[in-house]
Coordinates of C-alpha atoms and ligand atoms in Angstrom, one line a residue:
M1 CA 24.0 10.1 6.6
S2 CA 24.8 6.5 7.3
F3 CA 21.8 3.8 8.6
D4 CA 22.3 3.1 11.8
V5 CA 19.4 0.3 12.7
A6 CA 19.9 0.6 16.4
A7 CA 18.8 3.6 16.7
I8 CA 15.7 3.4 14.4
R9 CA 14.7 0.5 16.8
Q10 CA 15.0 2.5 19.6
Q11 CA 12.4 4.8 18.6
F12 CA 9.7 1.7 17.6
P13 CA 8.5 1.2 21.0
I14 CA 6.9 -1.9 20.2
L15 CA 9.9 -3.6 18.9
S16 CA 12.2 -4.0 22.1
Q17 CA 8.6 -6.3 23.8
Q18 CA 8.9 -9.7 24.2
I19 CA 6.3 -12.3 23.4
D20 CA 6.7 -15.4 25.5
G21 CA 10.0 -14.6 27.2
K22 CA 10.9 -14.1 23.5
P23 CA 12.1 -10.9 21.6
L24 CA 9.6 -10.0 19.2
V25 CA 11.0 -10.4 15.7
Y26 CA 8.1 -8.7 13.7
L27 CA 8.7 -9.9 10.0
D28 CA 4.5 -8.8 9.0
N29 CA 5.8 -5.8 8.0
A30 CA 3.5 -5.8 4.2
A31 CA 0.7 -5.8 5.8
T32 CA 1.2 -3.4 8.6
T33 CA 4.1 -1.4 9.7
Q34 CA 5.0 -0.6 13.0
K35 CA 4.6 3.3 14.3
P36 CA 7.9 5.1 15.8
Q37 CA 7.5 7.1 18.5
A38 CA 6.8 10.1 16.9
V39 CA 3.3 9.2 15.4
I40 CA 2.2 8.2 18.5
D41 CA 3.4 11.2 19.6
A42 CA 1.4 13.2 16.9
L43 CA -1.5 11.1 17.7
V44 CA -1.5 12.0 21.3
D45 CA -0.8 15.3 21.1
F46 CA -4.0 16.0 18.8
Y47 CA -6.1 14.6 21.1
T48 CA -4.2 16.0 24.3
K49 CA -4.5 19.4 22.5
C50 CA -6.6 20.1 20.0
N51 CA -8.8 17.8 18.9
A52 CA -12.2 19.4 17.2
N53 CA -13.8 18.4 14.1
V54 CA -12.0 20.3 10.5
H55 CA -13.1 23.9 8.6
R56 CA -15.9 24.1 10.6
G57 CA -15.8 25.9 14.3
A58 CA -15.3 29.0 14.8
H59 CA -13.5 28.5 17.6
H60 CA -9.3 27.6 18.6
L61 CA -9.3 24.3 19.0
S62 CA -11.2 23.8 15.0
D63 CA -8.5 26.1 13.9
E64 CA -5.6 24.3 15.4
A65 CA -6.5 21.0 14.5
T66 CA -7.8 22.3 10.6
R67 CA -4.1 23.3 10.4
R68 CA -2.8 20.2 11.3
Y69 CA -5.2 18.2 9.1
E70 CA -4.2 20.9 6.2
R71 CA -0.2 20.5 6.9
A72 CA -0.4 16.6 6.9
R73 CA -2.0 17.0 3.3
E74 CA 1.0 19.5 2.3
Q75 CA 3.5 17.1 4.2
V76 CA 2.3 14.4 1.9
A77 CA 1.9 16.2 -0.8
G78 CA 5.5 16.9 -0.8
F79 CA 6.8 13.2 -0.1
I80 CA 5.5 11.9 -3.5
N81 CA 6.0 15.4 -5.2
A82 CA 2.4 15.7 -6.2
G83 CA 1.6 19.2 -8.2
S84 CA -0.5 20.8 -5.5
R85 CA -2.3 20.0 -2.1
E86 CA -5.3 18.9 -4.2
E87 CA -4.5 16.1 -5.6
V88 CA -4.0 15.0 -2.3
I89 CA -7.4 13.2 -1.6
W90 CA -8.0 11.7 2.2
T91 CA -9.2 8.3 1.7
S92 CA -9.5 5.3 4.6
G93 CA -7.2 3.5 2.6
T94 CA -5.9 1.8 -1.0
T95 CA -9.1 -0.5 -0.8
E96 CA -11.5 2.9 -0.4
G97 CA -9.6 5.2 -2.6
I98 CA -9.4 2.3 -5.9
N99 CA -13.5 1.8 -4.7
L100 CA -13.7 5.4 -5.2
V101 CA -12.0 5.3 -9.1
A102 CA -13.6 2.3 -9.8
R103 CA -16.8 3.4 -8.7
G104 CA -16.5 6.8 -10.5
L105 CA -15.1 5.1 -13.6
A106 CA -17.6 2.6 -13.8
E107 CA -20.6 5.5 -14.6
R108 CA -18.6 6.4 -18.0
L109 CA -17.4 2.4 -19.0
Q110 CA -19.8 0.8 -21.4
A111 CA -20.2 -2.5 -23.3
G112 CA -17.0 -2.9 -25.6
D113 CA -15.1 -0.9 -23.2
E114 CA -11.5 -3.0 -21.2
V115 CA -10.1 -2.9 -18.0
V116 CA -6.8 -3.9 -17.9
V117 CA -5.3 -5.6 -14.5
T118 CA -2.5 -8.4 -13.7
E119 CA -2.8 -11.9 -12.7
M120 CA -0.7 -10.6 -9.6
E121 CA -3.3 -8.3 -8.1
H122 CA -4.6 -7.9 -4.0
H123 CA -8.1 -8.6 -4.1
A124 CA -8.3 -4.9 -3.7
N125 CA -7.4 -4.5 -7.2
L126 CA -9.1 -7.3 -8.6
V127 CA -12.7 -7.8 -6.9
T128 CA -13.2 -3.8 -7.1
W129 CA -12.8 -3.9 -11.9
Q130 CA -14.4 -6.7 -12.1
Q131 CA -17.9 -5.2 -9.8
A132 CA -16.9 -1.8 -12.0
C133 CA -17.6 -4.3 -15.1
L134 CA -19.9 -6.4 -14.6
H135 CA -21.9 -3.8 -13.2
S136 CA -20.7 -1.6 -16.8
G137 CA -20.5 -4.0 -19.2
A138 CA -17.2 -3.4 -19.8
T139 CA -15.0 -6.7 -20.5
L140 CA -12.0 -7.0 -17.4
R141 CA -9.0 -8.3 -19.2
I142 CA -5.8 -10.2 -17.1
A143 CA -2.3 -9.4 -18.0
P144 CA -0.4 -12.9 -17.1
I145 CA 2.4 -12.8 -15.3
F146 CA 5.7 -15.6 -15.9
D147 CA 6.2 -18.3 -13.6
N148 CA 9.1 -16.3 -11.2
G149 CA 6.0 -13.8 -10.1
E150 CA 7.3 -11.1 -13.2
L151 CA 4.8 -9.5 -15.5
D152 CA 5.1 -10.6 -19.1
I153 CA 5.4 -7.7 -20.6
E154 CA 4.9 -8.4 -24.1
T155 CA 1.3 -9.8 -23.3
F156 CA 0.7 -7.2 -21.2
K157 CA 1.2 -5.4 -23.8
A158 CA -0.8 -7.2 -26.2
S159 CA -3.6 -6.8 -24.3
L160 CA -3.9 -3.1 -24.8
G161 CA -6.0 -1.5 -27.5
P162 CA -8.2 1.3 -28.8
N163 CA -10.9 -0.1 -26.6
T164 CA -8.7 -0.1 -22.8
R165 CA -10.2 2.6 -20.8
M166 CA -8.1 1.9 -17.5
V167 CA -4.7 -0.3 -16.7
A168 CA -4.5 -0.8 -12.9
F169 CA -1.6 -2.6 -11.2
P170 CA 0.7 -3.0 -8.5
H171 CA 3.6 -1.0 -8.0
V172 CA 4.7 -3.7 -5.7
S173 CA 3.1 -6.8 -5.4
N174 CA 2.2 -7.9 -1.9
A175 CA 2.7 -11.5 -2.3
L176 CA 5.5 -11.6 -4.6
G177 CA 7.6 -8.7 -3.9
T178 CA 8.1 -8.5 -7.5
V179 CA 8.6 -4.4 -8.0
N180 CA 6.9 -3.4 -11.7
P181 CA 8.4 -1.1 -14.1
V182 CA 5.2 1.5 -13.5
K183 CA 6.6 4.1 -16.1
E184 CA 7.6 1.9 -19.0
L185 CA 4.1 0.1 -18.4
T186 CA 2.4 3.3 -17.9
A187 CA 3.7 4.3 -21.0
M188 CA 1.7 2.1 -23.1
A189 CA -1.0 2.2 -21.9
K190 CA -1.1 6.4 -22.6
A191 CA -0.3 5.2 -26.4
Y192 CA -4.2 3.8 -26.1
G193 CA -5.4 6.8 -23.8
A194 CA -6.2 5.0 -21.5
L195 CA -6.3 5.8 -17.6
V196 CA -4.2 4.2 -15.6
L197 CA -4.2 3.1 -11.3
V198 CA -1.2 2.1 -9.5
D199 CA -1.9 0.1 -6.4
G200 CA 0.7 1.6 -3.9
A201 CA -0.1 -0.2 -0.8
Q202 CA 3.1 -1.6 -1.3
G203 CA 5.2 0.6 -3.4
I204 CA 4.9 3.5 -1.2
A205 CA 6.9 1.7 2.4
H206 CA 10.1 2.0 0.4
G207 CA 9.7 5.5 -0.3
G208 CA 11.2 7.6 -3.5
V209 CA 7.2 8.0 -5.2
D210 CA 7.5 10.8 -7.7
V211 CA 3.8 10.6 -8.4
Q212 CA 4.5 13.1 -11.6
A213 CA 7.6 11.5 -13.0
L214 CA 5.6 7.9 -12.9
G215 CA 3.0 9.4 -15.1
C216 CA 0.1 7.9 -14.2
D217 CA -3.7 9.3 -13.3
F218 CA -4.1 7.6 -9.8
Y219 CA -1.3 6.5 -7.3
A220 CA -3.8 4.8 -4.2
F221 CA -1.9 4.0 -0.4
S222 CA -2.4 3.3 3.0
G223 CA -0.8 5.3 6.0
H224 CA -0.9 2.4 8.1
K225 CA 2.0 0.6 5.5
L226 CA 4.1 4.1 5.6
F227 CA 4.3 4.0 9.8
G228 CA 1.5 5.9 10.0
P229 CA -1.6 5.0 11.6
T230 CA -4.9 2.6 10.0
G231 CA -7.8 4.1 9.1
I232 CA -6.2 6.4 6.9
G233 CA -4.8 6.9 2.9
V234 CA -3.7 8.4 0.1
L235 CA -5.3 8.6 -3.6
W236 CA -3.3 10.6 -5.2
G237 CA -4.9 12.2 -8.6
K238 CA -4.1 14.0 -11.5
K239 CA -6.5 17.7 -11.0
A240 CA -7.5 17.9 -14.4
V241 CA -9.0 14.2 -13.7
L242 CA -10.0 14.3 -10.3
E243 CA -11.9 18.2 -10.8
D244 CA -13.8 16.0 -13.3
W245 CA -14.4 12.7 -11.8
P246 CA -18.0 11.6 -10.4
V247 CA -18.1 12.2 -6.7
W248 CA -18.3 8.7 -4.6
L249 CA -19.7 9.8 -1.2
T250 CA -22.2 12.5 -0.5
G251 CA -22.8 14.6 2.7
G252 CA -20.9 17.1 4.5
E253 CA -18.3 18.9 3.7
M254 CA -17.9 18.0 -0.4
I255 CA -20.7 20.3 -1.0
A256 CA -21.2 23.9 -3.1
D257 CA -24.7 24.7 -2.6
V258 CA -27.8 22.2 -1.3
T259 CA -31.1 23.4 -1.7
Y260 CA -34.3 20.5 -1.0
Q261 CA -34.4 19.0 -4.1
E262 CA -30.0 19.4 -5.8
A263 CA -27.0 20.0 -4.6
T264 CA -23.3 21.4 -6.7
W265 CA -20.0 20.2 -5.4
G266 CA -17.4 21.8 -4.3
V267 CA -13.9 22.2 -5.5
L268 CA -10.8 20.0 -4.9
P269 CA -10.0 18.1 -2.4
N270 CA -13.3 18.4 -0.4
R271 CA -15.3 17.5 -3.3
L272 CA -13.4 13.7 -3.2
E273 CA -13.8 13.9 0.6
A274 CA -17.5 14.2 2.0
G275 CA -18.3 13.6 5.9
T276 CA -15.7 14.3 8.9
P277 CA -12.5 12.8 8.1
N278 CA -9.7 10.7 9.9
I279 CA -8.5 14.0 11.2
A280 CA -6.0 12.1 13.8
G281 CA -4.9 9.6 10.9
A282 CA -4.0 12.4 9.2
I283 CA -1.9 14.8 11.6
G284 CA -0.2 11.1 12.0
L285 CA 0.1 10.3 8.5
G286 CA 2.2 13.5 8.2
A287 CA 3.9 12.8 11.7
A288 CA 5.7 10.0 9.4
V289 CA 6.1 11.3 6.1
D290 CA 7.8 13.9 8.5
W291 CA 9.6 10.9 10.4
F292 CA 11.0 9.3 7.0
N293 CA 12.3 12.6 5.8
T294 CA 14.8 12.5 8.3
L295 CA 15.8 8.7 6.7
D296 CA 18.6 8.9 3.8
L297 CA 16.6 7.3 1.4
A298 CA 19.5 5.3 -0.3
A299 CA 20.8 3.9 3.6
V300 CA 17.2 3.0 3.9
Q301 CA 17.3 1.1 0.0
A302 CA 20.6 -0.2 0.9
H303 CA 19.6 -1.7 4.1
E304 CA 16.5 -3.0 2.8
S305 CA 18.3 -4.4 -0.4
L306 CA 21.0 -6.2 2.7
L307 CA 17.5 -8.2 4.4
I308 CA 15.8 -10.0 1.3
E309 CA 20.0 -10.4 -0.6
S310 CA 20.7 -12.2 2.9
A311 CA 17.2 -14.4 3.5
M312 CA 16.9 -15.0 -0.4
E313 CA 21.1 -17.0 0.0
Q314 CA 19.7 -18.5 3.3
A315 CA 16.4 -19.3 1.8
S316 CA 18.6 -21.3 -0.9
Q317 CA 20.3 -23.6 1.6
I318 CA 17.3 -24.8 3.1
A319 CA 15.8 -28.4 1.5
G320 CA 12.8 -28.3 0.2
M321 CA 11.7 -24.5 0.7
R322 CA 10.3 -23.0 -2.5
L323 CA 10.5 -19.6 -2.6
I324 CA 7.5 -17.8 -4.3
G325 CA 8.2 -15.1 -6.6
T326 CA 11.8 -14.5 -7.5
A327 CA 11.5 -12.1 -10.4
P328 CA 15.0 -10.0 -10.5
K329 CA 13.3 -7.0 -9.4
K330 CA 11.7 -7.7 -5.9
V331 CA 11.4 -5.9 -2.1
G332 CA 11.8 -7.3 1.0
I333 CA 8.8 -10.0 0.7
L334 CA 9.6 -13.5 1.3
S335 CA 6.3 -15.7 0.1
F336 CA 7.3 -20.0 0.3
V337 CA 5.6 -22.2 1.0
M338 CA 7.9 -25.9 2.3
E339 CA 7.8 -29.7 1.3
K340 CA 5.2 -31.4 4.0
A341 CA 4.1 -28.4 6.0
H342 CA 1.3 -26.1 6.0
P343 CA 1.8 -22.5 5.6
A344 CA -0.4 -22.1 9.3
D345 CA 1.9 -24.6 10.9
I346 CA 4.9 -22.7 10.5
G347 CA 3.3 -19.4 11.1
F348 CA 2.1 -20.9 14.8
I349 CA 5.7 -22.4 15.8
L350 CA 7.3 -19.6 14.7
D351 CA 4.6 -17.2 16.5
R352 CA 6.0 -19.8 19.1
Q353 CA 9.4 -18.3 18.8
G354 CA 8.7 -15.0 18.7
I355 CA 8.6 -14.4 15.3
A356 CA 6.0 -12.9 13.1
I357 CA 4.9 -14.1 9.8
R358 CA 1.8 -13.9 7.3
T359 CA 0.4 -17.3 6.7
G360 CA -2.7 -17.6 4.1
D361 CA -3.9 -16.7 0.5
N362 CA -2.4 -13.1 0.8
C363 CA -5.2 -11.7 -0.1
A364 CA -4.6 -13.0 -3.6
Q365 CA -6.8 -16.3 -4.2
P366 CA -6.4 -16.1 -8.1
L367 CA -2.6 -15.4 -7.7
M368 CA -2.6 -18.4 -5.3
N369 CA -4.2 -20.6 -7.8
R370 CA -2.2 -19.1 -11.1
L371 CA 0.3 -20.8 -9.2
G372 CA -1.0 -23.8 -8.3
I373 CA -0.8 -23.7 -4.6
N374 CA -3.1 -22.5 -2.1
G375 CA -1.7 -20.3 0.2
T376 CA 2.3 -19.2 1.6
A377 CA 4.3 -18.4 4.4
R378 CA 5.3 -14.7 3.9
A379 CA 8.1 -12.9 5.3
S380 CA 8.5 -9.1 4.9
F381 CA 11.1 -6.7 6.3
S382 CA 10.8 -3.0 6.6
L383 CA 13.9 -0.8 7.2
Y384 CA 13.9 -1.7 11.4
N385 CA 14.4 -5.5 10.5
T386 CA 18.3 -6.5 11.5
L387 CA 20.2 -9.3 10.0
D388 CA 20.4 -11.6 13.1
E389 CA 16.5 -11.1 12.8
V390 CA 16.8 -12.8 9.3
S391 CA 18.6 -15.5 10.8
A392 CA 16.6 -15.7 13.7
F393 CA 13.8 -16.2 11.4
F394 CA 15.6 -19.3 9.2
A395 CA 16.4 -21.3 12.5
G396 CA 12.9 -21.0 13.6
L397 CA 12.1 -22.3 10.1
R398 CA 14.6 -24.7 10.6
K399 CA 12.8 -26.1 13.9
A400 CA 9.5 -26.0 12.2
Q401 CA 10.9 -28.3 9.6
T402 CA 12.0 -30.1 12.3
M403 CA 8.5 -30.5 14.6
L404 CA 6.5 -30.7 11.1
G405 CA 8.5 -33.6 10.1
Ligands
LIG501 N1 -3.0 -3.7 -2.3 C1 -1.8 -4.5 -2.4 C2 -0.9 -5.0 -2.8 C3 -1.7 -4.2 -0.8 O1 -0.7 -5.4 -0.4 C4 -2.5 -4.4 -0.4 C5 -2.8 -4.6 1.7 N2 -2.3 -5.6 1.8 C6 -4.0 -3.8 -0.5 C7 -3.9 -2.9 -1.8 C8 -5.4 -3.4 0.9 O2 -4.5 -2.0 1.9 P1 -5.8 -1.7 3.0 O3 -6.5 -2.9 3.9 O4 -4.9 -1.0 3.4 O5 -6.9 -0.6 2.1

């Protein structure tokens, strides 16, 4: 299989539009990815033909909705090589998945216990653990990074110990693009018997995640960063760990028996999924996974590497542009600051040229402080971006530089 970016782009209707008469150049993929027609069709088909609640009805529509919804769970389980479908818990996104784990763990943490995260966390994987520690009396340790955005692995290792209960870190940093050596870090944590949660929000979109091979206990991600809908995500966990995990939301669907006085919990995956789920979202994510599986993963990764290498090369030729995040192992995220130009102004001028990027603190305020900056401008690439778009971005940036003086 080869990689035909033009053919891929044709499957994304949103990409062919013009913004103020200029072709859209969408470089905000780390925030959310666009949706292929196959995903849009799956959503429309569900609402057109079989919208009903799942697991409940003794009627045709409910049976068909349940069949599609549970099939999506199997598609996702296969995609990440989960041990079984029960290990795939639907959430609203990465944030909820991390909260599910942190709230549960907080019930078991006590003073003297330690949780380790890194300096490169998104707020979702920092504030959540801050709260868990605050409520339980445990201590939060922050493993440092080097100035290039790479994790300082020796110090990370030194911050682990016999009191470490949980180690949580991103597969890929949304602000820096750094790819962390998940297996290696997990093995270090496991040497102390700690649980490991990987924030996979950015790691999942590049394909090839095998949760069993990583060795972690939890892997959380969002459907919308994987060409699927918003409002649906996945918490993968090892079955033995999830089976015993404190329930987070209570209500319908997750119970076994209920009296006016008490209740017992059902079995996985439902015991961690109270209430009516995002049925259409799950089906849409299943379609996204099916669509992604039609691609040649090696070709996708080669194409994405080409984009970031070209971007890094072109960035090196722009005076006054400083890249934030230059770790040797990095995916298609180009965060930067420019002399004499505020990120928000750069974003505004690029937007006038149809170029969409993100500006601000990247939901990582402590990381920005650590790096001595207020925020960045960030272009993030996906498999449907082209080398021409990378060049259009740099042409736009030069224009912004001229205008901002
Ligand atoms: N972690 C990382 C690394 C992210 O990039 C994001 C999304 N920007 C999140 C967590 C949170 O994802 P969501 O908002 O979809 O829950």
